[in-house]
mmCIF file of C-alpha atoms (C1' of nucleotides) in Angstrom:
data_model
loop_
_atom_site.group_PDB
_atom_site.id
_atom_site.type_symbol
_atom_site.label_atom_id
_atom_site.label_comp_id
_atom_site.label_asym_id
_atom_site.label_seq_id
_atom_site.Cartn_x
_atom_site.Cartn_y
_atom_site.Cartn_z
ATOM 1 C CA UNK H 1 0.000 0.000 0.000
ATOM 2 C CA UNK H 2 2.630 1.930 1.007
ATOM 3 C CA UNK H 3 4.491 3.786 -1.951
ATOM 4 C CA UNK H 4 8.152 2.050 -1.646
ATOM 5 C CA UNK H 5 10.611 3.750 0.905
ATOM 6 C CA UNK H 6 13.312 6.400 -0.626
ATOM 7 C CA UNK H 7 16.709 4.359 -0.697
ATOM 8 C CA UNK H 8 18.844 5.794 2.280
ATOM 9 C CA UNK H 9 22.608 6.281 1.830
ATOM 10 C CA UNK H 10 25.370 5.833 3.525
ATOM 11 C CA UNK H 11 26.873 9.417 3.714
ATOM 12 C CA UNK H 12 29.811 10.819 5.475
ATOM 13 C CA UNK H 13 28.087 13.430 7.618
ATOM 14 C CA UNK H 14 26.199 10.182 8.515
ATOM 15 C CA UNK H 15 29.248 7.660 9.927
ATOM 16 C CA UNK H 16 30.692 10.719 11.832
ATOM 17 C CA UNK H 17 27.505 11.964 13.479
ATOM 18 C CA UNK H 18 26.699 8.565 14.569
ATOM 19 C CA UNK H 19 30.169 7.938 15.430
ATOM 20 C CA UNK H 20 30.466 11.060 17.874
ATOM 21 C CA UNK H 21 27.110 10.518 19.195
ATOM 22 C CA UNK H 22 28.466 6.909 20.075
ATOM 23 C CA UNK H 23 31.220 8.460 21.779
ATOM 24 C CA UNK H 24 29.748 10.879 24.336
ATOM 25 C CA UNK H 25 27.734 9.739 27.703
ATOM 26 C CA UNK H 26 26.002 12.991 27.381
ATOM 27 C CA UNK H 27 22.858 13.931 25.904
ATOM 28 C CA UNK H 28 24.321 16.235 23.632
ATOM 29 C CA UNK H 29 21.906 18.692 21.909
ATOM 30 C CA UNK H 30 22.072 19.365 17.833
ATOM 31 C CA UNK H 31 24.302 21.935 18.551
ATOM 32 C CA UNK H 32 26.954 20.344 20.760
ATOM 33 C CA UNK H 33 27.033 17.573 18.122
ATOM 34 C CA UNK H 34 27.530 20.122 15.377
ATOM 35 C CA UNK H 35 30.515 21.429 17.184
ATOM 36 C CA UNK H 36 31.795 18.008 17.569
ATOM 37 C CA UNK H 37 31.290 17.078 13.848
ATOM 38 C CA UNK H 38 32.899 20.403 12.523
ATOM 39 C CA UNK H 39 35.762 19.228 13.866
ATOM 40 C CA UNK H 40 36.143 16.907 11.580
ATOM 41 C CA UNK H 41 34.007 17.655 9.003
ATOM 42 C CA UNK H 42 34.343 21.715 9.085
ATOM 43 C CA UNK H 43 31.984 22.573 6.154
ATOM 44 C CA UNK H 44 29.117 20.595 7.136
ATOM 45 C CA UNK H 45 25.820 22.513 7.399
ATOM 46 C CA UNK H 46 24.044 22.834 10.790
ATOM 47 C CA UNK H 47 20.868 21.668 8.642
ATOM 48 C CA UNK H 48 22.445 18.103 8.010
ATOM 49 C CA UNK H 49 23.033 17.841 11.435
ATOM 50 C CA UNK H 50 19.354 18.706 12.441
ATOM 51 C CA UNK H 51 18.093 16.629 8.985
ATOM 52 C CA UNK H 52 20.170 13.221 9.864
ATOM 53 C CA UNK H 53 19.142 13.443 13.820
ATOM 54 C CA UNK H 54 15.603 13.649 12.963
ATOM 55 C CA UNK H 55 15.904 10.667 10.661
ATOM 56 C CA UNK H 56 18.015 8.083 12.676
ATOM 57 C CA UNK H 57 15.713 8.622 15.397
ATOM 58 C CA UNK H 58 12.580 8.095 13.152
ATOM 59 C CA UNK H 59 14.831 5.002 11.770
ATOM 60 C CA UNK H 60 15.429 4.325 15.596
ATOM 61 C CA UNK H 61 18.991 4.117 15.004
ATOM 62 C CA UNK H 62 19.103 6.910 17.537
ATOM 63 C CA UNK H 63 17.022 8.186 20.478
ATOM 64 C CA UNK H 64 15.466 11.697 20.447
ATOM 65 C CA UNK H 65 14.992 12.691 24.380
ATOM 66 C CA UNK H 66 11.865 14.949 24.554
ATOM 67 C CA UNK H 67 13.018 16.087 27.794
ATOM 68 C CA UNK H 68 12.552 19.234 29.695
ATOM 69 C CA UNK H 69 14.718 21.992 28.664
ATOM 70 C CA UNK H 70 14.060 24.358 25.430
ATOM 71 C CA UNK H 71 16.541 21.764 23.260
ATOM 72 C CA UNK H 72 16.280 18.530 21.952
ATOM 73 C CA UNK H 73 18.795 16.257 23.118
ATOM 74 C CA UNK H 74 20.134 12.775 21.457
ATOM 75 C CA UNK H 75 21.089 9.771 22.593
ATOM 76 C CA UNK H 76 22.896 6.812 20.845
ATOM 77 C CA UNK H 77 21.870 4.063 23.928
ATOM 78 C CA UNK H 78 18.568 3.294 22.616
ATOM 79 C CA UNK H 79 17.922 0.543 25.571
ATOM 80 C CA UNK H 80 15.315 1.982 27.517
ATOM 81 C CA UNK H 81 15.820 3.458 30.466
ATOM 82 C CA UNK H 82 15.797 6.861 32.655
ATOM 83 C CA UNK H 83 17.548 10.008 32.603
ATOM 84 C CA UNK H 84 17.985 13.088 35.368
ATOM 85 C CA UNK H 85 18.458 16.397 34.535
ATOM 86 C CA UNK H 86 20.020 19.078 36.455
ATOM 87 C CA UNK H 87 17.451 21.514 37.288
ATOM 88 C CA UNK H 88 20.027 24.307 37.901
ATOM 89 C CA UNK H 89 22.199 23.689 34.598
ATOM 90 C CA UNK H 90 20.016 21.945 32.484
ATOM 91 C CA UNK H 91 22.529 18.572 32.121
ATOM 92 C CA UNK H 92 20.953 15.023 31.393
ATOM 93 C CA UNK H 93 22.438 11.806 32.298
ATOM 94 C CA UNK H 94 21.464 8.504 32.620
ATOM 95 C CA UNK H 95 20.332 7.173 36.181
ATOM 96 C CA UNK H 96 20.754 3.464 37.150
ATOM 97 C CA UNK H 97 17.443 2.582 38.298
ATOM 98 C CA UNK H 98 15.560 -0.472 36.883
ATOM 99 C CA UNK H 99 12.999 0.135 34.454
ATOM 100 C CA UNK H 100 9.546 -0.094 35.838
ATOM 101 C CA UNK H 101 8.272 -3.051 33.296
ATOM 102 C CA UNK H 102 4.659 -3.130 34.420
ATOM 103 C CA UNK H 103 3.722 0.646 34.265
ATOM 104 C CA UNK H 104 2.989 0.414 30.607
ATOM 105 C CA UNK H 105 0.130 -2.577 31.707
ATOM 106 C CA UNK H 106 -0.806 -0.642 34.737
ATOM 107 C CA UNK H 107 -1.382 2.500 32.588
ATOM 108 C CA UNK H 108 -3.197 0.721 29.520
ATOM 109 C CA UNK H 109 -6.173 -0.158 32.248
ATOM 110 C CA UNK H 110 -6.761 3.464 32.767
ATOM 111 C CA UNK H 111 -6.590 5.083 29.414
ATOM 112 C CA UNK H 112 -7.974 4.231 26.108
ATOM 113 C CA UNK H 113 -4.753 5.314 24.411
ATOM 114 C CA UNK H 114 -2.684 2.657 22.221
ATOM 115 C CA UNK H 115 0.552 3.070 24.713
ATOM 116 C CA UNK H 116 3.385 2.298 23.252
ATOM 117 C CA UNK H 117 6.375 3.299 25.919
ATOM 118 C CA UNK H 118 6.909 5.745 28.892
ATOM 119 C CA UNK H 119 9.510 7.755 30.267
ATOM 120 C CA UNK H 120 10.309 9.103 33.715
ATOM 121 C CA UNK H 121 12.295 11.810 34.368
ATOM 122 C CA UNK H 122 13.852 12.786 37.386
ATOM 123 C CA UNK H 123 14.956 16.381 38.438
ATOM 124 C CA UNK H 124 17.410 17.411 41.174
ATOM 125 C CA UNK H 125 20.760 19.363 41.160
ATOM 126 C CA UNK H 126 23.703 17.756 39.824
ATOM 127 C CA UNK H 127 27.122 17.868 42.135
ATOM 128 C CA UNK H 128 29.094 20.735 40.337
ATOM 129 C CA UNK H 129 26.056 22.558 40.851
ATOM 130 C CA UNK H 130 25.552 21.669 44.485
ATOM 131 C CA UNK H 131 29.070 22.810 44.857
ATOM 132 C CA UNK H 132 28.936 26.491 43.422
ATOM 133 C CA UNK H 133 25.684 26.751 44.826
ATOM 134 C CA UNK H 134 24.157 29.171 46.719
ATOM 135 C CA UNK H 135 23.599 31.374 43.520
ATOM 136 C CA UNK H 136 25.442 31.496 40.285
ATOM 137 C CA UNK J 1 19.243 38.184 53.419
ATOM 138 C CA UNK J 2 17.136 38.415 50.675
ATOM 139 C CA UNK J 3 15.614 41.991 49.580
ATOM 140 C CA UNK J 4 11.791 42.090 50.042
ATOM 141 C CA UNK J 5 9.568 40.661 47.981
ATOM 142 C CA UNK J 6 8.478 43.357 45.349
ATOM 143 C CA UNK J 7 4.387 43.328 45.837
ATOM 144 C CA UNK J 8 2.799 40.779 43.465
ATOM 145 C CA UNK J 9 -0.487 42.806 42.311
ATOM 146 C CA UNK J 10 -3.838 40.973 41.472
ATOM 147 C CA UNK J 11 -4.347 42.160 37.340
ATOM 148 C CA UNK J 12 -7.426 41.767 35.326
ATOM 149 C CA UNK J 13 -5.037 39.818 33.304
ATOM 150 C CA UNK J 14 -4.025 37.093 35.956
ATOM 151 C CA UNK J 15 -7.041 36.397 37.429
ATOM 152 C CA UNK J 16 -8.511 35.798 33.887
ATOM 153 C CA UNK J 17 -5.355 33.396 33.232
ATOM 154 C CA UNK J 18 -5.803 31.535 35.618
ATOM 155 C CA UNK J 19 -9.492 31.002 35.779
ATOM 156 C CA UNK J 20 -9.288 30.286 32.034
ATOM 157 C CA UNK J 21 -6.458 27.514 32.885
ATOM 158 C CA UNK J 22 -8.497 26.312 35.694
ATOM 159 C CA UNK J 23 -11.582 25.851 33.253
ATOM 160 C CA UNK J 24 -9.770 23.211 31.200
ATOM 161 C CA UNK J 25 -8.982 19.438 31.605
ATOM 162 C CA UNK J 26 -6.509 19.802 28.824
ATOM 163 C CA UNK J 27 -2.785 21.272 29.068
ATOM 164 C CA UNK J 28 -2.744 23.953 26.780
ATOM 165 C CA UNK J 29 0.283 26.112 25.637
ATOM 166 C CA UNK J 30 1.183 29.668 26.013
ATOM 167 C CA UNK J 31 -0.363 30.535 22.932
ATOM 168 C CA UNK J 32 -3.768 28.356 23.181
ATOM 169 C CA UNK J 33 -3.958 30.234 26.636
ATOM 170 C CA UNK J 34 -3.323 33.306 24.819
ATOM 171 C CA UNK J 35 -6.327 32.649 22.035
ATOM 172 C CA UNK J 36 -8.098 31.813 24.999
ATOM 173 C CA UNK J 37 -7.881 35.153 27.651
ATOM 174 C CA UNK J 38 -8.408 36.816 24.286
ATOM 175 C CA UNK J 39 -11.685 36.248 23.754
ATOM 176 C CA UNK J 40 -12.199 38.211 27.291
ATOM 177 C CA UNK J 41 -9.324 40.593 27.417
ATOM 178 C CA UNK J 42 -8.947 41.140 23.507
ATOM 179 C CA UNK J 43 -6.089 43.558 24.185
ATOM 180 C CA UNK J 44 -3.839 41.667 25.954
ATOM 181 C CA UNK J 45 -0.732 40.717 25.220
ATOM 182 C CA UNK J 46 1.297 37.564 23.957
ATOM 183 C CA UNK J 47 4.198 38.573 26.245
ATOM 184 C CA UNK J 48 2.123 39.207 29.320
ATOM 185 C CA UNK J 49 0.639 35.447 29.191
ATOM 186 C CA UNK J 50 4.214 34.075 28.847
ATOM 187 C CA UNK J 51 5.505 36.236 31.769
ATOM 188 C CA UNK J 52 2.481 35.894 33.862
ATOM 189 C CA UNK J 53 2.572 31.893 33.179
ATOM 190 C CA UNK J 54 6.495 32.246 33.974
ATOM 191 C CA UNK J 55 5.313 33.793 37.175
ATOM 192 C CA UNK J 56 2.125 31.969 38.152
ATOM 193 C CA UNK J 57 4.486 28.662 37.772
ATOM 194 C CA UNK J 58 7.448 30.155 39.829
ATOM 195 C CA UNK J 59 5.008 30.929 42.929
ATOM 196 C CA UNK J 60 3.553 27.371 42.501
ATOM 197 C CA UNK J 61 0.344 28.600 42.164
ATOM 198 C CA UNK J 62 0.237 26.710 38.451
ATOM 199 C CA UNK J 63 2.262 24.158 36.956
ATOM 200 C CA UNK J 64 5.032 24.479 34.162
ATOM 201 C CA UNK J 65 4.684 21.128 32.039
ATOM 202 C CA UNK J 66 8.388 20.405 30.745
ATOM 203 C CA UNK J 67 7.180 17.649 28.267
ATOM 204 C CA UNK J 68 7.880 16.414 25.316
ATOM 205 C CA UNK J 69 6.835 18.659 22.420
ATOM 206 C CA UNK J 70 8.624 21.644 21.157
ATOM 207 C CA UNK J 71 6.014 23.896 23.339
ATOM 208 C CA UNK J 72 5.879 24.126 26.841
ATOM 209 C CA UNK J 73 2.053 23.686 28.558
ATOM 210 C CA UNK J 74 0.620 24.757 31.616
ATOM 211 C CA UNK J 75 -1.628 23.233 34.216
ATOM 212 C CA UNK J 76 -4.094 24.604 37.146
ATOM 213 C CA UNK J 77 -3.400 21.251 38.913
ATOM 214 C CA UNK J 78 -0.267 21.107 41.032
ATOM 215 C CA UNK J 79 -1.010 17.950 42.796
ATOM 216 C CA UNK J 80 1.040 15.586 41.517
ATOM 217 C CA UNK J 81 0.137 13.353 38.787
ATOM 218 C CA UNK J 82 1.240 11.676 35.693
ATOM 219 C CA UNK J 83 1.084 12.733 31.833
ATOM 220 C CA UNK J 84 0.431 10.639 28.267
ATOM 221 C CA UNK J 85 0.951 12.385 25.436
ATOM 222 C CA UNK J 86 -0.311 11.758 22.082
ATOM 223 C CA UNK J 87 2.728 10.557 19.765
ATOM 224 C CA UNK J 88 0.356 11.602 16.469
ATOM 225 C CA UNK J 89 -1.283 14.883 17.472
ATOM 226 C CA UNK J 90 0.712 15.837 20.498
ATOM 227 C CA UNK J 91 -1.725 16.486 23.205
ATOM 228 C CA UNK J 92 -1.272 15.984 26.513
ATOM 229 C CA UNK J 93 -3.888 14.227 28.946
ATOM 230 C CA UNK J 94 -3.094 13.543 32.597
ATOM 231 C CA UNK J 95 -3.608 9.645 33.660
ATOM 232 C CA UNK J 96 -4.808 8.300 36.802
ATOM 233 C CA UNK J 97 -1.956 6.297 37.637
ATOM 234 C CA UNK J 98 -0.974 5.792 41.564
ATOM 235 C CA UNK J 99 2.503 8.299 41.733
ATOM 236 C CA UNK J 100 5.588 5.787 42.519
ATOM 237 C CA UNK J 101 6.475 7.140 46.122
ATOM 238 C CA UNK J 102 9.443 5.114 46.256
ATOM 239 C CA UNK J 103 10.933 5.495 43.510
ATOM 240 C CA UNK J 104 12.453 9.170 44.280
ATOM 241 C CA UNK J 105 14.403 7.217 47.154
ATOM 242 C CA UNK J 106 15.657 4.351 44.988
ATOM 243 C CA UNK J 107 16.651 6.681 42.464
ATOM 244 C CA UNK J 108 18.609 8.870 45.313
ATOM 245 C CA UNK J 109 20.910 6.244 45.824
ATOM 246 C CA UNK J 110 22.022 5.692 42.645
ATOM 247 C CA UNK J 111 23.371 8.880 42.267
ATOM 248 C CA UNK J 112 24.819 11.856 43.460
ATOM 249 C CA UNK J 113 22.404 14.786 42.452
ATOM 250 C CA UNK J 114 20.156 15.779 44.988
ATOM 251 C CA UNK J 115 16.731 15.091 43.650
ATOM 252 C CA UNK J 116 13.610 17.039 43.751
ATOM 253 C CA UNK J 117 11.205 15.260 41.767
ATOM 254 C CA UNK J 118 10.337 12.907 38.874
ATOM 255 C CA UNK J 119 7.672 12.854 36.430
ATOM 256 C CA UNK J 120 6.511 10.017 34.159
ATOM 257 C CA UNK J 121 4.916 10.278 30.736
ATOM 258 C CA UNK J 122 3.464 7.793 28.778
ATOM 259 C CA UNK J 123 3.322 7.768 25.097
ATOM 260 C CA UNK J 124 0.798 6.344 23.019
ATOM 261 C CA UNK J 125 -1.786 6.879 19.934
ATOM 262 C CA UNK J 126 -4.886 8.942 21.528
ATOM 263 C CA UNK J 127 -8.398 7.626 20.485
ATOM 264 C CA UNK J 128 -9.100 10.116 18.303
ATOM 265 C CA UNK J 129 -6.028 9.393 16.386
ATOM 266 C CA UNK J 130 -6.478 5.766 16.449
ATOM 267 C CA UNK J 131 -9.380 6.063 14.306
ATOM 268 C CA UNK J 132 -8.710 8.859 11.673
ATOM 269 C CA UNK J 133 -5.579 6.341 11.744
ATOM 270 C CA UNK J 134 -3.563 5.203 8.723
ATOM 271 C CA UNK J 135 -2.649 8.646 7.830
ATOM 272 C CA UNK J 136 -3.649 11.851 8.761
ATOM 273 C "C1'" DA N 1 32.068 5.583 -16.071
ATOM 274 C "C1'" DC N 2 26.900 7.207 -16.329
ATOM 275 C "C1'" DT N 3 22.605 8.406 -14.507
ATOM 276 C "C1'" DA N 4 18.956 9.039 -11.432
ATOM 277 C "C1'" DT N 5 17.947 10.969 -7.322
ATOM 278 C "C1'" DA N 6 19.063 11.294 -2.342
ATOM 279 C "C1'" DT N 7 21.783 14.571 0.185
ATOM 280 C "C1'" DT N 8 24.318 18.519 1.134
ATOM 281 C "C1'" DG N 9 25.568 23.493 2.318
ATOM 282 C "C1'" DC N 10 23.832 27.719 2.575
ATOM 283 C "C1'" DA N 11 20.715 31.272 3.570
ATOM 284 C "C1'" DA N 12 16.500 32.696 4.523
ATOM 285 C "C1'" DA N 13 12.035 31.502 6.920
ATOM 286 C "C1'" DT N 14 9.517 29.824 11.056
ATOM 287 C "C1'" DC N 15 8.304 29.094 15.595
ATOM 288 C "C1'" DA N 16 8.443 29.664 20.505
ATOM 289 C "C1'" DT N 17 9.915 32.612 23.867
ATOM 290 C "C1'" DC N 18 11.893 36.693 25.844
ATOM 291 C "C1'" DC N 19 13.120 41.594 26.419
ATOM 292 C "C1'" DG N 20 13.219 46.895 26.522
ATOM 293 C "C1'" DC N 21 10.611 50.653 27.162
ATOM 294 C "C1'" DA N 22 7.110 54.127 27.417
ATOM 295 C "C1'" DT N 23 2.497 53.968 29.312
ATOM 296 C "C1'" DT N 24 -0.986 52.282 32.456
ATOM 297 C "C1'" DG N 25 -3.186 50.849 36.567
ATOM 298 C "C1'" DG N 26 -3.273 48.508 41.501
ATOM 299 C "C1'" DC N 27 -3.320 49.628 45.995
ATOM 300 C "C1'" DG N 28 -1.524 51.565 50.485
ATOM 301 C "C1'" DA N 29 -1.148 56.137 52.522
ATOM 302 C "C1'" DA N 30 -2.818 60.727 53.214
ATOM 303 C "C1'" DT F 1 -11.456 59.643 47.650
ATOM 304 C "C1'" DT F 2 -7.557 61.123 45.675
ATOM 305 C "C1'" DC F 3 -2.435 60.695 45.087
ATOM 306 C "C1'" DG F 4 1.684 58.767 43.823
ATOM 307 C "C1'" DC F 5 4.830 55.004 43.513
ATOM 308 C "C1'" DC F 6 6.341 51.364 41.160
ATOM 309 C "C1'" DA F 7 4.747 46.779 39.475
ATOM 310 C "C1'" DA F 8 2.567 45.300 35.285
ATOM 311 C "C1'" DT F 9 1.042 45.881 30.575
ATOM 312 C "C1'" DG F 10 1.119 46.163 25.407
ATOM 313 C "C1'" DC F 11 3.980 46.952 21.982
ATOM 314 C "C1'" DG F 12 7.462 45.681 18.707
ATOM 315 C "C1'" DG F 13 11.567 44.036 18.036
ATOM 316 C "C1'" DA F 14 15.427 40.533 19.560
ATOM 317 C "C1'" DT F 15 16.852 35.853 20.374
ATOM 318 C "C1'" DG F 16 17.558 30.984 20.025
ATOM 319 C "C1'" DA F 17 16.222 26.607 18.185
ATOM 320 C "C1'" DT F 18 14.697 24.290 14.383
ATOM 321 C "C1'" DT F 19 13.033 23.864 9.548
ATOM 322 C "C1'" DT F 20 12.897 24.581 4.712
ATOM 323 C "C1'" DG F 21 13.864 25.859 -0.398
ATOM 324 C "C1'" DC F 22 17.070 25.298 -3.752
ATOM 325 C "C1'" DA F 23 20.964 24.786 -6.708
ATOM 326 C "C1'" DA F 24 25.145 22.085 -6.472
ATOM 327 C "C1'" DT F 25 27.128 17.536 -5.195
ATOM 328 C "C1'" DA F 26 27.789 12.787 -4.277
ATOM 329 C "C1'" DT F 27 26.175 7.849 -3.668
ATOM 330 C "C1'" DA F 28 24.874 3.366 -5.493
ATOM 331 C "C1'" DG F 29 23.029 0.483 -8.968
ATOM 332 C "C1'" DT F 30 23.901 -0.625 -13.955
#
DNA sequence: ACTATATTGCAAATCATCCGCATTGGCGAA
DNA sequence: TTCGCCAATGCGGATGATTTGCAATATAGT
């Protein structure tokens, strides 16, 4: 039914996004990873960057994080699990803490949405900022 | 140590907000809000929602949603509770599911930020999208 | 190598949000 | 009740993040 998918090619600006995404534990934003890139790559266009991010993730190559915060932020672990972000300087990491498999069954009872995943987000200061604290 | 409060006045404006906000069962955004108070308060400004909302969320007399979406919504219920959000259409319900006391605890000792909260949110197809379904 | 077309770099357009500033309007004091 | 101070408003324009149009380029099948 569906009209046959668009072939998708290997590229350059591809390999290296995905390989600098792979290389980071942070939750870098389109930005930070077009920083990294240009490093390499110095003439590539902050449009591919934004263009290829949007598609891995629709591929599910990569993991979009529609956290809190005004930007988007990527992720190259696409295992589920949680993330905390720094409420004082907007950092996200990953937090050890088991995935809560029943909350999706628990949840389908009360809605008649078609769920299809959860997140949970937790919020707190991170220790550099518990350090300079006080006020910035 | 801290200079006195400057006065918070009681405006036309921010009573109207917030009774409008209270009014609905949906989340709505700065600028739904703002088509909204409109309809009373035609003059009023875009900027004035945003910085009352700002305020109003600040206070803790409302709540700033920091979900996913490119658009942050607001909500007249500050008890906490749990989110789904339509993956299709993008709008945000809450859902009665019991809040995981525990898990704010279990979560603290896996890390070294000093948490302050959590929030879950489901993600699913919404019933109105599940039928119009296929493609929109 | 050749071609069809997916992809890129660039710049300009959008979208959400915020800010500066002159004007207005709450509200405590007279 | 009126007065005056200063918080709050309505503008319009700035900002930051993301998207898009388009001509030039590069990838992959033949």
């Amino acid at each position: 039914m569906n009209a046959p998918d668009p072939m998708i090619r290997i590229t350059t600006q591809r390999q290296i996004l995905l390989e600098e995404l792979g290389k980071t534990k942070n939750h870098p934003t389109a930005c930070e990873l077009y920083d990294m890139v240009r490093k390499r790559l110095p003439r590539i266009g902050l449009g591919t960057v934004y263009r290829n991010l949007e598609l891995m993730a629709d591929t599910g190559i990569i993991l979009k994080l529609e956290v809190g915060g005004s930007q988007k932020r990527f992720d190259a672990e696409i295992e589920p699990h949680y993330h905390i972000r720094c409420c004082r300087c907007g950092k996200v990491e990953n937090i050890e803490v088991d995935i809560i498999q029943d909350i999706v069954q628990s949840a389908a009872k009360k809605t008649s949405y078609d769920i299809i995943g959860h997140h949970v987000e937790f919020s707190g200061e991170c220790p550099d900022c518990q350090d300079g604290s006080s006020k910035i």
